[in-house]
Amino acid sequence: MKYITSIGEREYHLEIVGENQILVDGQLLDLNFDHIEDQPVYSLLVEGHSHEAYVYLVEGVWQVLMHGRLYPVLVEDEEEKRLRNSIGNPAHHSGEFHLKAPMPGMIVAVPVAERQEVQKGEVLLILESMKMQNELKSPRQGWVTHLRVKPGDSVEQHQTLLSVVDE
Amino acid sequence: MFTKVLVANRGEIAVRIIRACRELGLQTVAVFSEVDRRSLHVRYADEAYLLGPAPSRESYLRGDKIIDIARQCKAGAIHPGYGFLAERADFAQACQEAGIVFIGPRPAAIAAMGDKAVARQTVALAGVPIVPGTESVSSLRDEDLLAIAPQVGFPLLIKAVAGGGGKGMREVASLEEMPGLIRAARREAESSFGDGNVYLEKLIEGARHIEIQLLADQHGNTIFLGERECSIQRRHQKLVEECPSPFVGDDEDLRSRMGQVAVKAAQAVDYVNAGTVEFLVDKEKNFYFLEMNTRLQVEHPVTELVTGVDIVKEQIRIARGRQLRYDQSDIHRNGWAIECRINAEDPFNNFMPSTGIITHILPPTGPGVRIDTGVYPGFAVSPYYDSLFTKLIVWGETRAEAILRMRRALEEYKIIGVRTNIPFHQKLVDSHRFMGGQFDTRFVEDRFSLEGNDDEKDPNENIAAIIATLVAHRENQRATNIVQRGKRDTSNWKWISRWERMQH
């Protein structure tokens, strides 16, 4: 099985040859790969060298945390890669922006009102979590709609709090 | 004399206090909020009582309820830990009136040091140098602050009068941005301390934060247990502390002068029990009184490892009316200790708090490692309280050995279920500036980045690529297996649930 694996700009061509062998950019490596049951903890012995990493899948990207460093890794087979290239990277159209709670917490203040115009970088909400107050800012210019929360409300992670639209 | 202690706190510090009580043969009482029923302090204590709903003001800040519980269960003393009610003079007073020993200073000393503006004036009168700023007025209006600011000079700091822990603090570069920052500081101070009053202090650039640990008994003896270096901070929150300070180093004269000034500040308010005097120290080794924390500090373990004094046990002995077991000449330093505060937050996502159930913990052990913690596998980290949930403390004969030990302990420490700032600490203890002891309180924000040096080739990148590819490959295989229904003996549901678990 062949994969094209990218970390930032760098692309690696990998081919899984068998249980214990892998081709990395044409170089054949002996390996032993294992994983702790029910934990995102993986162990790789490659040519005798031992590495351990946490691996999480976040929105299609494999996050590999190893020796205190985080590597965002995209793993695709040739077909997926071709498909992605043909679509290209569609520029994010303006449309609507939905502000979602990045963490569970309590709304401390809502300095904006429904239908109010906001500028990029303007504070939309203040969310308190773990005793820290976090200012959630607008990533773009627009108008506030669908304001769903008020000060004192408890919110869940990923809950949509309000939207910013073009008109 | 009391034989039962109520611990009016939660998390790692409640556990730490319970441990001291147990070793002294004292009975322990835990109090807890609705979300803390399964907390470690509840499991460890001899007795435990529900306080109320999760928000602090309905539970851990309910001094009245806590005193009622202490009365009913006949606890003779209350240890407040840090945060919550630890620096509330009215609570200490209420304990006294209820005939319960408050393990800490007298209410008057808490009040004198608790109002930061009054504290500045009090210690200045005792001859202690203070950072220039607004003098002796506790309730300044916005107009007053804006009028005084140019005299203090920019950059300056807006600080909460009732403050502590960096809450309600804002840095100001110019008069123009000041009104908005005053509002933000007041709002945060109001929500953290129930007091929106603020004052101004000149920002000393390139300063270090070095503090002196004190112990004072009820018989007029006050000693200092050396200093702690706490300059590694982010948004005024301490992240790493060490004892001794690499900046003070071999300068015994500076160390002893700071210690004596700290003792003087404490004596100015008739201080009793454990306390800490925080100083800002500039490049020329001038030091200025910042504030006095009239309680046990988060970072007390580094002093314990280096001096051999169990500060929490001493607090309890002092509260029982005993004389200090040490005089100043008994206090010696041995080796070096470093503490990393492990917070439930994601260093790769702007240190955003991370909540969830801790599913697994593999703690580092071995020589010279201490962990103070309040969690265990199965425990849910909630958004209601501070993100600090465990502290990793190491001791070494020298600073170099302590750093190397911390490096290996951080790599060993596996916590699954919430994101932690361990990767931040790993990067920090590896940095040349930290190793060289060359940092000030702005180091983390101004000169530190989690990103690697671009010009340096990372030897592990290809390993990360291999691991990710192998994990993705396994998942693809599993997904394929699910499609091929009925071809296996094991239930497909089992495979699906495993697959779903992998997604989190």
XYZ file of C-alpha atoms in Angstrom:
671
model
C 0.000 0.000 0.000
C 1.431 3.377 -1.050
C 0.913 6.654 0.788
C 1.928 10.242 0.278
C 2.429 11.764 3.672
C 2.977 15.488 4.167
C 4.227 17.536 7.088
C 4.015 21.184 6.099
C 5.698 21.539 2.714
C 7.666 18.323 3.018
C 6.262 15.229 1.281
C 7.239 11.677 2.121
C 6.527 8.743 -0.171
C 5.882 5.665 1.888
C 5.045 2.136 0.944
C 4.018 -0.466 3.453
C 5.760 -3.571 2.192
C 4.749 -6.059 4.865
C 4.103 -6.360 8.575
C 7.613 -5.283 9.470
C 8.963 -3.361 6.541
C 8.356 0.035 5.046
C 9.826 1.954 2.122
C 10.443 5.609 2.961
C 11.392 7.660 -0.095
C 12.881 4.534 -1.641
C 14.749 3.396 1.466
C 13.722 0.057 2.959
C 13.444 0.103 6.764
C 12.865 -2.720 9.240
C 10.321 -1.829 11.856
C 8.181 -3.082 14.653
C 5.032 -1.095 15.354
C 2.804 -1.509 18.377
C 0.119 0.304 20.281
C -1.226 0.297 23.826
C -4.805 -0.932 23.948
C -7.358 1.866 24.462
C -4.711 4.590 24.458
C -3.535 6.814 21.612
C 0.024 5.810 22.504
C 2.125 4.194 19.771
C 5.547 2.639 19.868
C 7.795 2.354 16.848
C 11.041 0.433 16.727
C 12.777 1.350 13.498
C 16.158 -0.180 12.740
C 16.401 -0.799 16.471
C 15.675 2.804 17.525
C 12.720 3.215 19.861
C 10.205 6.050 19.505
C 6.971 6.689 21.345
C 4.243 9.119 20.324
C 0.694 10.145 21.040
C -1.409 10.177 17.868
C -4.744 11.966 17.568
C -6.950 12.423 14.512
C -8.237 15.995 14.454
C -10.340 17.107 11.502
C -8.629 14.749 9.069
C -5.118 15.572 10.230
C -3.014 13.154 12.269
C -1.451 15.000 15.163
C 1.690 13.234 16.259
C 3.050 14.415 19.616
C 6.570 13.178 20.170
C 9.361 14.407 22.470
C 7.317 17.503 23.277
C 6.822 18.406 19.629
C 3.588 18.362 17.666
C 3.635 17.263 14.028
C 0.457 17.803 12.009
C 0.571 15.040 9.412
C -1.623 14.524 6.364
C -1.704 10.943 5.112
C -3.200 10.276 1.662
C -3.083 7.511 -0.871
C -2.329 8.462 -4.471
C -5.968 8.724 -5.421
C -6.886 10.984 -2.504
C -3.905 13.165 -3.257
C -4.895 13.491 -6.929
C -8.455 14.302 -5.953
C -7.358 16.997 -3.524
C -4.994 18.551 -6.053
C -7.687 18.689 -8.731
C -10.085 20.475 -6.382
C -7.304 22.706 -5.253
C -7.521 24.620 -2.044
C -10.761 26.510 -2.358
C -10.332 29.958 -0.878
C -12.619 30.354 2.069
C -15.612 32.221 0.833
C -16.896 34.922 3.083
C -20.485 33.722 3.661
C -21.290 33.068 7.287
C -18.973 32.700 10.226
C -20.304 30.638 13.120
C -18.629 31.333 16.414
C -18.352 28.097 18.335
C -17.304 27.736 21.963
C -13.691 26.540 21.880
C -14.174 25.047 25.340
C -16.948 24.549 27.875
C -17.483 27.504 30.179
C -19.658 30.413 31.154
C -20.498 33.534 29.155
C -19.268 36.530 31.140
C -20.151 39.331 28.752
C -21.638 39.902 25.311
C -20.365 43.292 24.173
C -22.220 43.051 20.828
C -25.925 43.105 19.929
C -28.016 41.415 17.256
C -27.541 43.094 13.831
C -24.587 45.115 15.082
C -21.743 45.689 12.647
C -18.383 44.362 13.845
C -14.874 44.771 12.507
C -12.243 42.084 12.166
C -10.618 41.508 15.562
C -13.505 42.984 17.529
C -14.462 41.156 20.716
C -17.739 39.262 20.256
C -17.963 37.406 23.553
C -16.084 36.833 26.757
C -16.054 33.224 27.863
C -14.791 32.167 31.263
C -13.326 28.729 31.712
C -11.034 27.460 34.450
C -11.101 30.911 36.023
C -9.550 32.554 32.955
C -11.518 35.002 30.854
C -11.064 34.481 27.138
C -12.010 37.102 24.581
C -13.502 35.524 21.474
C -12.919 37.811 18.509
C -14.440 38.171 15.079
C -12.189 36.826 12.314
C -13.839 39.183 9.804
C -15.942 42.252 9.267
C -19.716 41.699 9.166
C -22.996 41.815 11.060
C -23.937 39.836 14.162
C -26.905 37.476 13.853
C -28.344 34.469 15.631
C -27.045 35.628 18.971
C -27.944 32.610 21.068
C -26.377 33.333 24.457
C -26.450 35.916 27.222
C -24.181 36.642 30.200
C -24.453 33.917 32.828
C -25.206 31.132 30.338
C -23.228 27.929 30.584
C -22.102 26.601 27.219
C -20.767 23.305 25.952
C -17.692 22.912 23.821
C -18.403 23.436 20.086
C -21.813 24.983 20.852
C -22.614 27.712 18.308
C -22.823 31.028 20.122
C -23.522 33.523 17.345
C -22.917 34.132 13.652
C -21.298 36.931 11.678
C -22.731 37.443 8.182
C -22.158 39.691 5.165
C -25.427 41.544 5.162
C -5.710 21.612 71.008
C -7.360 20.488 67.777
C -7.173 16.895 66.531
C -9.411 17.201 63.474
C -8.738 19.508 60.505
C -11.228 20.573 57.857
C -9.553 21.262 54.510
C -11.457 24.059 52.773
C -10.099 23.397 49.315
C -9.954 20.886 46.479
C -7.485 19.387 44.011
C -3.817 18.782 44.584
C -3.461 21.213 47.486
C -6.287 19.591 49.460
C -4.553 16.255 48.961
C -1.221 17.758 50.052
C -2.762 19.094 53.279
C -4.565 15.837 54.020
C -1.242 14.033 53.684
C 0.400 16.335 56.231
C -2.505 15.826 58.646
C -2.347 12.072 58.291
C 1.359 12.046 59.036
C 0.704 14.115 62.145
C -2.039 11.726 63.237
C -4.824 14.269 62.768
C -8.307 13.435 61.512
C -9.246 15.050 58.203
C -12.473 16.463 56.823
C -12.988 17.210 53.131
C -15.649 19.485 51.662
C -16.662 19.210 48.036
C -18.888 20.604 45.319
C -21.340 18.532 43.310
C -18.829 17.892 40.515
C -16.099 16.930 42.972
C -17.799 13.946 44.581
C -15.157 11.675 43.066
C -12.199 13.947 43.742
C -9.111 12.520 45.330
C -9.375 14.748 48.405
C -12.841 13.299 49.090
C -11.473 9.793 48.749
C -8.509 10.448 51.033
C -10.237 12.300 53.881
C -11.704 10.599 56.949
C -14.953 12.534 56.520
C -16.431 14.435 53.578
C -19.383 16.810 53.263
C -21.161 18.295 50.265
C -20.990 22.089 49.961
C -23.184 22.813 46.948
C -23.195 23.256 43.175
C -20.048 23.414 41.075
C -19.485 27.192 40.770
C -17.012 28.285 43.478
C -19.281 30.982 44.856
C -21.892 28.332 45.596
C -19.417 25.865 47.066
C -15.757 26.502 47.934
C -16.372 30.191 48.605
C -19.263 29.510 51.003
C -17.397 30.321 54.204
C -20.611 30.228 56.236
C -21.420 26.670 55.187
C -17.852 25.536 55.715
C -17.849 26.868 59.289
C -21.210 25.183 59.943
C -19.813 21.874 58.726
C -16.694 22.300 60.876
C -18.885 22.940 63.917
C -21.149 19.975 63.247
C -18.330 17.505 62.697
C -16.307 19.046 65.515
C -13.274 19.971 63.455
C -11.067 22.163 65.611
C -9.213 23.816 62.745
C -9.630 24.830 59.103
C -6.807 24.830 56.566
C -7.747 27.033 53.598
C -4.995 25.947 51.169
C -4.438 28.564 48.440
C -7.044 30.459 46.411
C -10.739 30.372 47.415
C -10.955 31.558 51.069
C -7.232 31.498 51.843
C -6.773 35.262 51.854
C -10.164 36.378 53.087
C -9.788 38.208 56.385
C -13.550 38.019 56.998
C -13.417 34.233 56.787
C -10.459 34.009 59.172
C -12.374 36.323 61.508
C -15.516 34.193 61.291
C -13.482 31.080 62.133
C -12.064 32.824 65.168
C -15.540 33.878 66.314
C -16.780 30.320 65.889
C -13.927 29.082 68.075
C -12.218 27.306 65.189
C -8.482 27.683 64.567
C -7.730 29.176 61.149
C -4.444 27.664 59.964
C -2.872 30.866 58.734
C -2.198 34.400 59.901
C -4.487 36.547 62.048
C -7.363 38.313 60.251
C -5.717 41.733 60.687
C -2.536 40.583 58.940
C -4.530 39.108 56.043
C -6.469 42.352 55.695
C -3.341 44.511 55.844
C -1.611 42.481 53.116
C -4.779 41.619 51.197
C -5.481 45.188 50.186
C -2.449 45.545 47.958
C -2.518 49.324 48.161
C -2.557 49.320 51.970
C 0.151 46.649 51.985
C 2.456 48.842 49.905
C 2.029 51.689 52.350
C 2.487 49.499 55.436
C 5.739 47.907 54.327
C 7.092 51.185 52.938
C 6.658 52.681 56.416
C 8.673 49.754 57.787
C 11.495 50.664 55.414
C 10.841 48.052 52.742
C 11.488 49.261 49.152
C 8.370 49.223 46.924
C 7.755 49.520 43.171
C 6.735 53.117 42.334
C 3.006 53.496 41.704
C -0.216 54.892 43.116
C 0.044 55.372 46.842
C -2.242 54.262 49.636
C -5.633 54.823 47.996
C -7.698 51.681 47.585
C -10.660 52.910 45.563
C -9.553 55.029 42.626
C -12.025 56.026 39.936
C -11.191 55.660 36.243
C -10.595 59.420 35.939
C -8.152 59.347 38.871
C -6.249 56.438 37.363
C -6.000 58.145 33.974
C -4.807 61.359 35.630
C -2.130 59.648 37.742
C -0.889 57.306 34.998
C 1.484 59.768 33.281
C 3.172 60.488 36.640
C 3.735 56.773 37.257
C 5.018 56.542 33.691
C 4.493 54.005 30.916
C 4.673 51.085 30.564
C 2.714 50.388 33.717
C 0.557 47.720 35.245
C -3.063 47.922 36.325
C -3.449 45.581 39.274
C -6.394 44.406 41.334
C -6.370 45.751 44.883
C -7.681 42.396 46.079
C -5.460 40.684 43.546
C -3.271 37.669 43.199
C -2.398 35.063 40.624
C -2.350 37.564 37.787
C -6.132 37.950 37.820
C -7.367 41.453 37.122
C -3.954 42.518 35.903
C -3.268 44.379 32.653
C -0.181 45.857 31.104
C -0.504 49.334 29.631
C 1.834 50.810 27.033
C 0.073 54.135 26.498
C -2.682 56.379 27.817
C -4.825 55.790 24.703
C -5.331 52.089 25.344
C -5.781 52.539 29.074
C -9.590 53.015 29.428
C -10.391 49.665 27.777
C -7.748 47.882 29.822
C -9.049 49.381 33.069
C -12.505 48.038 32.199
C -11.133 44.557 31.471
C -9.045 44.525 34.669
C -11.992 45.660 36.797
C -14.281 43.074 35.232
C -11.834 40.234 35.857
C -11.073 41.456 39.400
C -14.784 41.719 40.148
C -15.430 38.158 38.975
C -12.328 36.692 40.648
C -12.351 38.511 43.979
C -15.722 40.254 44.159
C -13.828 43.562 44.237
C -13.271 45.613 41.105
C -10.841 48.120 42.626
C -7.499 48.529 40.890
C -4.250 50.479 41.367
C -1.229 51.286 39.223
C 2.351 50.183 39.434
C 5.344 51.028 37.255
C 6.354 48.109 35.060
C 9.966 47.228 35.795
C 11.475 45.907 32.600
C 13.762 42.910 32.562
C 12.735 42.123 36.126
C 12.830 38.815 37.846
C 10.224 37.538 40.219
C 11.941 36.174 43.305
C 10.139 35.417 46.537
C 11.074 34.597 50.109
C 9.358 31.833 52.079
C 8.713 32.747 55.701
C 7.622 30.894 58.808
C 6.503 32.763 61.907
C 5.252 31.297 65.172
C 2.998 32.843 67.812
C 5.977 33.473 70.083
C 7.583 36.184 67.984
C 10.022 34.029 66.000
C 10.181 34.663 62.252
C 12.588 32.875 59.940
C 13.068 32.674 56.168
C 13.569 29.473 54.196
C 15.536 30.947 51.327
C 14.163 32.165 48.028
C 12.292 30.818 45.042
C 12.767 31.932 41.466
C 9.376 32.306 39.754
C 10.203 34.325 36.647
C 8.924 31.751 34.182
C 5.374 33.040 33.747
C 2.779 33.411 31.072
C 0.149 36.113 31.389
C 1.378 36.657 34.960
C 0.704 33.029 35.833
C 3.717 31.191 37.191
C 4.608 28.044 35.275
C 7.994 26.962 36.581
C 9.594 27.671 39.942
C 12.956 26.758 41.341
C 14.849 26.903 44.588
C 17.346 28.458 44.920
C 17.254 31.223 42.299
C 19.941 30.983 39.607
C 20.010 34.802 39.589
C 20.773 35.107 43.308
C 23.168 32.177 42.892
C 26.193 32.484 45.173
C 25.348 36.004 46.274
C 24.712 35.152 49.928
C 24.663 38.831 50.782
C 21.735 39.514 48.431
C 19.932 36.411 49.671
C 20.267 37.383 53.276
C 19.305 41.031 52.659
C 16.155 39.932 50.826
C 15.374 37.492 53.624
C 15.798 40.139 56.299
C 13.646 42.654 54.423
C 10.957 39.977 54.018
C 11.049 39.259 57.744
C 10.708 42.991 58.367
C 7.657 43.199 56.084
C 6.036 40.284 57.915
C 6.763 41.736 61.323
C 5.193 45.024 60.230
C 1.819 43.233 60.322
C 2.542 40.869 63.252
C 2.578 37.978 60.859
C 2.057 34.420 62.065
C 2.225 31.091 60.131
C 3.652 30.457 56.642
C 3.761 33.337 54.201
C 5.642 34.538 51.167
C 7.026 37.952 50.312
C 7.304 38.484 46.573
C 9.961 40.785 45.160
C 10.752 42.140 41.748
C 14.503 42.173 41.245
C 16.018 44.322 38.507
C 19.227 43.682 36.562
C 21.256 45.713 39.061
C 20.015 43.476 41.880
C 17.776 46.164 43.353
C 14.740 44.485 44.826
C 11.259 45.867 45.413
C 8.378 44.539 47.491
C 5.611 43.319 45.194
C 3.153 41.764 47.614
C 2.882 39.341 50.452
C 0.900 36.147 50.015
C -0.579 35.330 53.386
C -0.990 31.635 52.711
C 0.648 28.475 51.479
C 1.982 28.863 47.921
C 1.503 26.497 44.985
C 5.285 26.281 44.653
C 6.080 25.469 48.303
C 7.436 21.981 47.429
C 10.669 23.300 45.869
C 11.571 24.932 49.182
C 10.655 21.746 51.033
C 12.955 19.631 48.865
C 15.910 21.979 49.292
C 15.546 22.857 52.994
C 14.037 19.594 54.233
C 11.311 21.523 56.078
C 7.737 20.243 55.655
C 6.018 23.607 55.354
C 2.464 22.294 55.695
C 3.274 20.394 58.873
C 4.987 23.483 60.240
C 1.850 25.486 59.491
C -0.186 23.058 61.554
C 2.330 23.028 64.422
C 2.369 26.819 64.466
C -1.434 26.903 64.532
C -1.359 24.539 67.505
C 0.680 27.147 69.352
C 4.036 25.417 69.179
C 7.354 27.216 68.883
C 9.206 26.920 65.597
C 11.464 23.890 65.636
C 14.154 25.809 63.784
C 15.975 29.072 64.168
C 17.576 30.871 61.240
C 20.935 29.162 61.712
C 19.282 25.730 61.319
C 18.151 26.486 57.785
C 20.529 25.190 55.127
C 20.144 24.570 51.445
C 20.864 21.200 49.958
C 20.892 20.843 46.172
C 18.397 22.280 43.723
C 14.678 21.778 43.090
C 12.456 22.664 40.122
C 8.681 22.516 39.811
C 6.641 22.416 36.610
C 2.960 23.235 36.936
C 1.031 20.815 34.751
C -2.160 22.485 33.523
C -5.058 21.043 31.545
C -4.538 23.276 28.542
C -3.394 22.889 24.967
C -0.064 24.628 24.344
C -0.497 24.147 20.595
C -3.858 25.910 20.621
C -3.086 29.158 22.428
C -3.131 27.409 25.825
C -6.885 26.931 25.579
C -8.255 25.064 28.608
C -8.853 21.381 27.987
C -11.514 19.429 29.847
C -12.544 15.785 29.851
C -12.015 12.489 31.575
C -8.459 11.480 32.335
C -8.392 7.922 31.074
C -4.805 6.972 31.823
C -1.868 8.297 33.788
C 1.644 6.930 33.786
C 3.548 9.095 36.260
C 7.317 9.412 36.320
C 8.964 7.837 39.351
C 12.536 7.018 40.277
C 15.155 9.053 42.124
C 14.457 12.668 42.996
C 10.923 12.918 41.605
C 7.868 14.149 43.516
C 4.354 14.509 42.176
C 1.641 16.452 43.963
C -1.637 15.702 42.273
C -5.376 15.689 42.712
C -6.377 13.415 39.846
C -6.384 9.757 38.875
C -7.576 7.705 35.849
C -11.340 8.059 35.561
C -11.443 11.572 36.998
C -13.192 14.290 34.977
C -11.403 17.641 34.655
C -14.211 20.208 34.759
C -14.252 23.794 33.481
C -15.198 25.218 36.883
C -11.819 25.456 38.555
C -8.209 26.314 37.901
C -6.523 24.325 35.141
C -3.599 23.339 37.393
C -4.148 19.703 38.291
C -0.764 18.216 38.980
C 2.728 19.429 39.849
C 5.935 17.720 38.886
C 8.812 18.532 41.211
C 12.357 17.215 40.928
C 15.436 17.498 43.098
C 19.058 17.319 41.979
C 22.418 17.858 43.623
C 23.024 20.704 41.203
C 20.807 22.822 38.949
C 22.135 20.927 35.935
C 21.166 17.594 37.436
C 17.716 18.931 38.352
C 17.152 20.134 34.775
C 18.225 16.817 33.270
C 16.027 14.974 35.741
C 13.080 17.214 34.928
C 13.649 16.560 31.238
C 13.472 12.789 31.689
C 10.511 13.007 34.086
C 8.498 15.150 31.650
C 9.115 12.660 28.853
C 7.990 9.818 31.137
C 4.827 11.559 32.336
C 1.923 10.222 30.232
C -1.509 11.729 30.752
C -4.306 10.636 28.431
C -7.751 12.209 28.154
C -6.973 15.903 28.441
C -4.329 17.958 26.688
C -1.607 19.252 28.993
C 1.158 21.816 28.847
C 3.851 19.139 29.285
C 5.166 19.791 25.735
C 5.613 23.444 26.694
C 7.704 22.458 29.699
C 9.758 20.039 27.609
C 10.610 22.748 25.135
C 11.336 25.212 27.937
C 13.749 23.043 29.939
C 15.544 22.267 26.672
C 16.054 25.928 25.798
C 19.528 27.413 26.138
C 18.263 30.446 27.973
C 16.538 28.405 30.631
C 19.582 26.202 31.060
C 21.745 29.296 31.335
C 19.386 30.811 33.896
C 18.977 33.832 31.630
C 15.355 34.842 31.705
C 13.042 37.452 33.155
C 9.287 37.544 33.704
C 8.738 38.364 30.003
C 10.793 35.499 28.653
C 7.931 33.141 27.814
C 5.829 35.781 26.109
C 8.602 37.667 24.304
C 11.279 35.190 23.378
C 9.875 31.720 23.594
C 8.158 29.766 20.879
C 6.897 26.225 20.678
C 7.846 26.116 17.023
C 11.225 24.609 16.300
C 14.065 26.524 14.697
C 13.428 26.448 10.975
C 17.087 26.440 10.087
C 17.594 23.330 12.201
C 16.648 20.091 10.539
C 14.467 18.026 12.819
C 15.795 14.454 12.896
C 12.450 13.083 14.072
C 10.182 14.471 11.372
C 10.429 11.360 9.200
C 9.647 9.243 12.276
C 6.456 11.271 12.803
C 5.594 10.685 9.137
C 6.126 6.940 9.503
C 4.076 6.691 12.691
C 1.158 8.706 11.262
C 1.179 6.619 8.099
C 1.178 3.347 10.024
C -1.687 4.520 12.239
C -3.681 5.728 9.210
C -2.963 2.431 7.449
C -4.264 0.448 10.436
C -7.408 2.538 10.513
C -7.949 2.027 6.793
C -7.600 -1.702 7.285
C -10.126 -1.632 10.108
C -12.569 0.449 8.083
C -12.249 -2.083 5.276
C -12.923 -4.907 7.709
C -16.140 -3.248 8.778
C -17.318 -3.090 5.186
C -16.686 -6.808 4.733
C -19.560 -7.806 6.974
C -19.899 -11.294 8.378
C -16.451 -12.384 7.285
C -15.153 -12.466 10.797
C -16.140 -14.183 13.973
C -15.868 -11.121 16.150
C -18.843 -8.824 16.174
C -18.630 -5.932 13.793
C -20.035 -3.705 16.481
C -16.914 -4.218 18.521
C -14.826 -3.086 15.592
C -17.003 -0.098 14.992
C -16.849 1.041 18.581
C -13.097 0.738 18.537
C -12.929 2.688 15.345
C -15.101 5.395 16.846
C -12.987 5.562 19.938
C -9.980 6.136 17.738
C -11.594 9.258 16.389
C -11.398 11.050 19.715
